[in-house]
């Protein structure tokens, strides 16, 4: 990406920022609360719930206020005197209230709407209808904590945003977070088949569900998703090393049962034979509504923009909650995924780019719409995940939470792999230039399984010592992994990569089975067991009402039972490692609950096996982050934003020993630093804006000479940006009609970058999407277009992966 293009990206983000902020300027100018006359109030329903997005008018003036997500409204800096407040409910009887305001004082008013909740939902299409933010998380700090009180950066992607965008998978939804870039689509292979992303220059995947282990190795359906938390930076202190990366983690928050009969049934269809049916059903199971049940289910089928390929599968996600009494409750959840899919083309680089005569996909000349394999080369994948939680209120200040999770993935069947091959290798002529050939290969899994079990005990406290508020969590964590995977495969053939390919159809299941039977395929058993025993404590301390400090530490003991040797029938190579992971944070709010300045120090680690050339046992690799920035939650939650600068230093990286390639040395270092900015705003009623921008600078500092000083091939595009603008009509006969528009930008991405292999770059791209919908209390109709410009673009790290062309999808939902 050239310099001017980068400047344009920054310019566009700044423009979006000011577009979001400008509508708030008049409200901001209404004056300071201190020493002025004000009216503050709250509007609630007759059931005591906040009435969100209600227009409150000050009669006789041009002033009005819109209630926020808590039902609050505020008239600032008004003249002393008598006023009449009016609340209009779109055709219903106007509510009026006389109010007297004294000089320099604030008058408080509470208004209750005397209409049924059902009618309120029919009349008020609120700013909360498509809620893009949540002010608080129960998971990021493992205690309930507001975003402005948390020194860590995270993005919450709500189900309302997914509904407006008509997004059906977690894999696609994550692109709404600033600084997150898709790298690999899910393959479905047991153990390692989930989708991969890059954040802050490091690869990560979605392996947590409600804060505990919940890995899914196929496409993760969004049917059971309440929200998604993308938590940034090294996070091993509270979440452990096996489930996180130095770039952060992705935590899926699932839908919970509630105390009424309700649900929704949806059908969607569209391009590439896309068909989807989903259902959400909820009901109490007893008259006291202490036992609640919810079932989410979905079936999904989709073809491909290429000549061959498909994926299909279903999800069943039952959930049961049991309230024993006011202190004790239980919840039980399960996820059942079953899928069948062909491999999506991943193009590997076995040979240096200099031998290929190409440094970009366009120069390489692959046929974008060809899959290079037959429709019957597919695998079966399954996930069975089980979860249980016990929540016990010990006292008004303490509670106990026990979590048990068990995840199981399975895969069986072939997977197509492709390698671009230089002409000199195929023809045997060392002077032949270019790369006109593609090697086709198989890498299969045979009844492979991967299992993870987690047991976690947390004690949460909210108490005061010496008048200072402490919010504390202490926990014990046991995590066990048991892998029993078998990989096998072989090279199938080499064909021209474009034009008239006579042998194109030969790569099918019958021929592949014959080739496997008549040759000696390579095999690679990947069978191991390991256990991790951890303890952690964390405390968030209110030094003053505006100054908050936090500290946490984790002690982690990793016990690897070793790898299984089929010849001996035993595990060998066991080892133990102990690591400590600290975390510190500081938050200062110059304007309470509206603006916070934050700084953090965060740590993660990776267990390393083996010894160096001196026989010294390797210690865990460490990553340490220093970050600072500002968070905003202003105008009743209508303007939210975060901007931060981070610096991540990785040390103790195991790298080849220059003096003897048979050995390694643990002295490597890596740097990753950058900025991230995110805005989530409601500039006007019915209008929502979500925008993000990131810049990342990564390089190997002390490393093998082949890559030293270079950007890692796994580090993502240096510049990324995301934008979504949604609008829905709130009044009139067309209320409920709306539209959305947005997309993602990524700059050039070097997926090969070394002295030996050269440089291969995926070009920058802009992908635009749009939706239009009509949302009513009983039904919803929607239409979306993905990749509006029908752009050919590639993602990947160390590989190049073609992405879907333009597609159109229609959807209809019935609610009850």
PDB file of N, CA and C in Angstrom, residues 649-699:
ATOM      1  N   UNK A 649       6.236  -6.830  23.582  1.00  0.00           N
ATOM      2  CA  UNK A 649       7.590  -7.364  23.429  1.00  0.00           C
ATOM      3  C   UNK A 649       7.560  -8.853  23.759  1.00  0.00           C
ATOM      4  N   UNK A 650       7.972  -9.668  22.801  1.00  0.00           N
ATOM      5  CA  UNK A 650       8.054 -11.118  23.010  1.00  0.00           C
ATOM      6  C   UNK A 650       9.519 -11.481  23.202  1.00  0.00           C
ATOM      7  N   UNK A 651       9.797 -12.272  24.217  1.00  0.00           N
ATOM      8  CA  UNK A 651      11.171 -12.683  24.484  1.00  0.00           C
ATOM      9  C   UNK A 651      11.239 -14.186  24.705  1.00  0.00           C
ATOM     10  N   UNK A 652      12.451 -14.703  24.769  1.00  0.00           N
ATOM     11  CA  UNK A 652      12.701 -16.135  24.987  1.00  0.00           C
ATOM     12  C   UNK A 652      12.091 -16.999  23.881  1.00  0.00           C
ATOM     13  N   UNK A 653      12.172 -16.490  22.650  1.00  0.00           N
ATOM     14  CA  UNK A 653      11.699 -17.265  21.497  1.00  0.00           C
ATOM     15  C   UNK A 653      12.772 -18.298  21.130  1.00  0.00           C
ATOM     16  N   UNK A 654      12.353 -19.531  20.938  1.00  0.00           N
ATOM     17  CA  UNK A 654      13.269 -20.583  20.513  1.00  0.00           C
ATOM     18  C   UNK A 654      13.524 -20.435  19.013  1.00  0.00           C
ATOM     19  N   UNK A 655      14.789 -20.354  18.631  1.00  0.00           N
ATOM     20  CA  UNK A 655      15.155 -20.165  17.228  1.00  0.00           C
ATOM     21  C   UNK A 655      16.341 -21.070  16.889  1.00  0.00           C
ATOM     22  N   UNK A 656      16.588 -21.298  15.602  1.00  0.00           N
ATOM     23  CA  UNK A 656      17.728 -22.157  15.225  1.00  0.00           C
ATOM     24  C   UNK A 656      19.055 -21.569  15.713  1.00  0.00           C
ATOM     25  N   UNK A 657      19.946 -22.466  16.138  1.00  0.00           N
ATOM     26  CA  UNK A 657      21.274 -22.062  16.598  1.00  0.00           C
ATOM     27  C   UNK A 657      22.186 -21.945  15.370  1.00  0.00           C
ATOM     28  N   UNK A 658      22.687 -20.734  15.129  1.00  0.00           N
ATOM     29  CA  UNK A 658      23.425 -20.460  13.898  1.00  0.00           C
ATOM     30  C   UNK A 658      24.650 -21.349  13.741  1.00  0.00           C
ATOM     31  N   UNK A 659      25.312 -21.702  14.850  1.00  0.00           N
ATOM     32  CA  UNK A 659      26.552 -22.473  14.773  1.00  0.00           C
ATOM     33  C   UNK A 659      26.311 -23.942  14.480  1.00  0.00           C
ATOM     34  N   UNK A 660      25.100 -24.416  14.776  1.00  0.00           N
ATOM     35  CA  UNK A 660      24.801 -25.839  14.553  1.00  0.00           C
ATOM     36  C   UNK A 660      23.297 -25.968  14.314  1.00  0.00           C
ATOM     37  N   UNK A 661      22.858 -26.209  13.080  1.00  0.00           N
ATOM     38  CA  UNK A 661      21.428 -26.270  12.755  1.00  0.00           C
ATOM     39  C   UNK A 661      20.693 -27.419  13.432  1.00  0.00           C
ATOM     40  N   UNK A 662      21.424 -28.348  14.039  1.00  0.00           N
ATOM     41  CA  UNK A 662      20.771 -29.449  14.747  1.00  0.00           C
ATOM     42  C   UNK A 662      20.281 -29.035  16.130  1.00  0.00           C
ATOM     43  N   UNK A 663      20.628 -27.840  16.549  1.00  0.00           N
ATOM     44  CA  UNK A 663      20.249 -27.370  17.880  1.00  0.00           C
ATOM     45  C   UNK A 663      19.504 -26.033  17.780  1.00  0.00           C
ATOM     46  N   UNK A 664      18.905 -25.664  18.914  1.00  0.00           N
ATOM     47  CA  UNK A 664      18.188 -24.396  18.996  1.00  0.00           C
ATOM     48  C   UNK A 664      18.705 -23.601  20.181  1.00  0.00           C
ATOM     49  N   UNK A 665      18.405 -22.325  20.168  1.00  0.00           N
ATOM     50  CA  UNK A 665      18.785 -21.438  21.253  1.00  0.00           C
ATOM     51  C   UNK A 665      17.572 -20.583  21.613  1.00  0.00           C
ATOM     52  N   UNK A 666      17.416 -20.263  22.897  1.00  0.00           N
ATOM     53  CA  UNK A 666      16.236 -19.513  23.345  1.00  0.00           C
ATOM     54  C   UNK A 666      16.624 -18.076  23.694  1.00  0.00           C
ATOM     55  N   UNK A 667      16.815 -17.264  22.676  1.00  0.00           N
ATOM     56  CA  UNK A 667      17.144 -15.868  22.919  1.00  0.00           C
ATOM     57  C   UNK A 667      16.482 -14.943  21.902  1.00  0.00           C
ATOM     58  N   UNK A 668      15.489 -15.464  21.166  1.00  0.00           N
ATOM     59  CA  UNK A 668      14.836 -14.663  20.142  1.00  0.00           C
ATOM     60  C   UNK A 668      13.881 -13.633  20.730  1.00  0.00           C
ATOM     61  N   UNK A 669      13.695 -12.532  20.001  1.00  0.00           N
ATOM     62  CA  UNK A 669      12.761 -11.480  20.422  1.00  0.00           C
ATOM     63  C   UNK A 669      11.929 -11.024  19.232  1.00  0.00           C
ATOM     64  N   UNK A 670      10.753 -10.518  19.538  1.00  0.00           N
ATOM     65  CA  UNK A 670       9.844 -10.017  18.508  1.00  0.00           C
ATOM     66  C   UNK A 670       9.115  -8.801  19.056  1.00  0.00           C
ATOM     67  N   UNK A 671       8.855  -7.837  18.186  1.00  0.00           N
ATOM     68  CA  UNK A 671       8.176  -6.597  18.566  1.00  0.00           C
ATOM     69  C   UNK A 671       6.873  -6.475  17.789  1.00  0.00           C
ATOM     70  N   UNK A 672       5.830  -6.021  18.490  1.00  0.00           N
ATOM     71  CA  UNK A 672       4.577  -5.672  17.826  1.00  0.00           C
ATOM     72  C   UNK A 672       3.993  -4.463  18.542  1.00  0.00           C
ATOM     73  N   UNK A 673       3.789  -3.384  17.808  1.00  0.00           N
ATOM     74  CA  UNK A 673       3.231  -2.176  18.417  1.00  0.00           C
ATOM     75  C   UNK A 673       2.298  -1.503  17.424  1.00  0.00           C
ATOM     76  N   UNK A 674       1.422  -0.649  17.938  1.00  0.00           N
ATOM     77  CA  UNK A 674       0.503   0.009  17.027  1.00  0.00           C
ATOM     78  C   UNK A 674      -0.566   0.783  17.749  1.00  0.00           C
ATOM     79  N   UNK A 675      -1.537   1.263  16.976  1.00  0.00           N
ATOM     80  CA  UNK A 675      -2.672   1.993  17.524  1.00  0.00           C
ATOM     81  C   UNK A 675      -3.960   1.343  17.049  1.00  0.00           C
ATOM     82  N   UNK A 676      -4.996   1.464  17.874  1.00  0.00           N
ATOM     83  CA  UNK A 676      -6.338   1.004  17.522  1.00  0.00           C
ATOM     84  C   UNK A 676      -7.329   2.073  17.945  1.00  0.00           C
ATOM     85  N   UNK A 677      -8.327   2.304  17.125  1.00  0.00           N
ATOM     86  CA  UNK A 677      -9.376   3.271  17.440  1.00  0.00           C
ATOM     87  C   UNK A 677     -10.718   2.700  17.028  1.00  0.00           C
ATOM     88  N   UNK A 678     -11.719   2.941  17.847  1.00  0.00           N
ATOM     89  CA  UNK A 678     -13.050   2.409  17.578  1.00  0.00           C
ATOM     90  C   UNK A 678     -14.092   3.418  18.035  1.00  0.00           C
ATOM     91  N   UNK A 679     -15.133   3.592  17.234  1.00  0.00           N
ATOM     92  CA  UNK A 679     -16.250   4.470  17.554  1.00  0.00           C
ATOM     93  C   UNK A 679     -17.540   3.689  17.384  1.00  0.00           C
ATOM     94  N   UNK A 680     -18.418   3.764  18.370  1.00  0.00           N
ATOM     95  CA  UNK A 680     -19.764   3.198  18.279  1.00  0.00           C
ATOM     96  C   UNK A 680     -20.714   4.312  18.707  1.00  0.00           C
ATOM     97  N   UNK A 681     -21.569   4.749  17.792  1.00  0.00           N
ATOM     98  CA  UNK A 681     -22.349   5.950  18.059  1.00  0.00           C
ATOM     99  C   UNK A 681     -23.782   5.807  17.577  1.00  0.00           C
ATOM    100  N   UNK A 682     -24.665   6.578  18.226  1.00  0.00           N
ATOM    101  CA  UNK A 682     -26.044   6.762  17.785  1.00  0.00           C
ATOM    102  C   UNK A 682     -26.257   8.263  17.590  1.00  0.00           C
ATOM    103  N   UNK A 683     -25.779   8.824  16.472  1.00  0.00           N
ATOM    104  CA  UNK A 683     -25.846  10.272  16.268  1.00  0.00           C
ATOM    105  C   UNK A 683     -27.267  10.825  16.229  1.00  0.00           C
ATOM    106  N   UNK A 684     -28.229   9.999  15.804  1.00  0.00           N
ATOM    107  CA  UNK A 684     -29.617  10.415  15.744  1.00  0.00           C
ATOM    108  C   UNK A 684     -30.483   9.188  15.988  1.00  0.00           C
ATOM    109  N   UNK A 685     -31.725   9.423  16.336  1.00  0.00           N
ATOM    110  CA  UNK A 685     -32.600   8.301  16.604  1.00  0.00           C
ATOM    111  C   UNK A 685     -32.736   7.416  15.379  1.00  0.00           C
ATOM    112  N   UNK A 686     -32.502   6.151  15.563  1.00  0.00           N
ATOM    113  CA  UNK A 686     -32.588   5.189  14.479  1.00  0.00           C
ATOM    114  C   UNK A 686     -31.299   4.985  13.716  1.00  0.00           C
ATOM    115  N   UNK A 687     -30.296   5.842  13.963  1.00  0.00           N
ATOM    116  CA  UNK A 687     -29.032   5.765  13.237  1.00  0.00           C
ATOM    117  C   UNK A 687     -27.945   5.216  14.142  1.00  0.00           C
ATOM    118  N   UNK A 688     -27.242   4.186  13.672  1.00  0.00           N
ATOM    119  CA  UNK A 688     -26.136   3.582  14.412  1.00  0.00           C
ATOM    120  C   UNK A 688     -24.899   3.551  13.529  1.00  0.00           C
ATOM    121  N   UNK A 689     -23.754   3.844  14.129  1.00  0.00           N
ATOM    122  CA  UNK A 689     -22.485   3.837  13.397  1.00  0.00           C
ATOM    123  C   UNK A 689     -21.453   3.067  14.212  1.00  0.00           C
ATOM    124  N   UNK A 690     -20.745   2.171  13.551  1.00  0.00           N
ATOM    125  CA  UNK A 690     -19.643   1.443  14.169  1.00  0.00           C
ATOM    126  C   UNK A 690     -18.453   1.515  13.233  1.00  0.00           C
ATOM    127  N   UNK A 691     -17.338   2.085  13.712  1.00  0.00           N
ATOM    128  CA  UNK A 691     -16.165   2.265  12.861  1.00  0.00           C
ATOM    129  C   UNK A 691     -14.909   1.931  13.642  1.00  0.00           C
ATOM    130  N   UNK A 692     -13.936   1.359  12.945  1.00  0.00           N
ATOM    131  CA  UNK A 692     -12.676   1.011  13.588  1.00  0.00           C
ATOM    132  C   UNK A 692     -11.503   1.212  12.648  1.00  0.00           C
ATOM    133  N   UNK A 693     -10.350   1.475  13.223  1.00  0.00           N
ATOM    134  CA  UNK A 693      -9.122   1.647  12.449  1.00  0.00           C
ATOM    135  C   UNK A 693      -7.968   1.099  13.273  1.00  0.00           C
ATOM    136  N   UNK A 694      -6.995   0.474  12.611  1.00  0.00           N
ATOM    137  CA  UNK A 694      -5.826  -0.036  13.329  1.00  0.00           C
ATOM    138  C   UNK A 694      -4.582   0.073  12.464  1.00  0.00           C
ATOM    139  N   UNK A 695      -3.476   0.277  13.128  1.00  0.00           N
ATOM    140  CA  UNK A 695      -2.157   0.210  12.487  1.00  0.00           C
ATOM    141  C   UNK A 695      -1.271  -0.665  13.359  1.00  0.00           C
ATOM    142  N   UNK A 696      -0.584  -1.606  12.725  1.00  0.00           N
ATOM    143  CA  UNK A 696       0.301  -2.507  13.455  1.00  0.00           C
ATOM    144  C   UNK A 696       1.672  -2.554  12.793  1.00  0.00           C
ATOM    145  N   UNK A 697       2.709  -2.408  13.617  1.00  0.00           N
ATOM    146  CA  UNK A 697       4.090  -2.550  13.163  1.00  0.00           C
ATOM    147  C   UNK A 697       4.691  -3.747  13.888  1.00  0.00           C
ATOM    148  N   UNK A 698       5.084  -4.765  13.143  1.00  0.00           N
ATOM    149  CA  UNK A 698       5.653  -5.979  13.729  1.00  0.00           C
ATOM    150  C   UNK A 698       6.971  -6.315  13.037  1.00  0.00           C
ATOM    151  N   UNK A 699       7.894  -6.854  13.809  1.00  0.00           N
ATOM    152  CA  UNK A 699       9.138  -7.347  13.203  1.00  0.00           C
ATOM    153  C   UNK A 699       9.836  -8.307  14.148  1.00  0.00           C
TER     154      UNK A 699
END
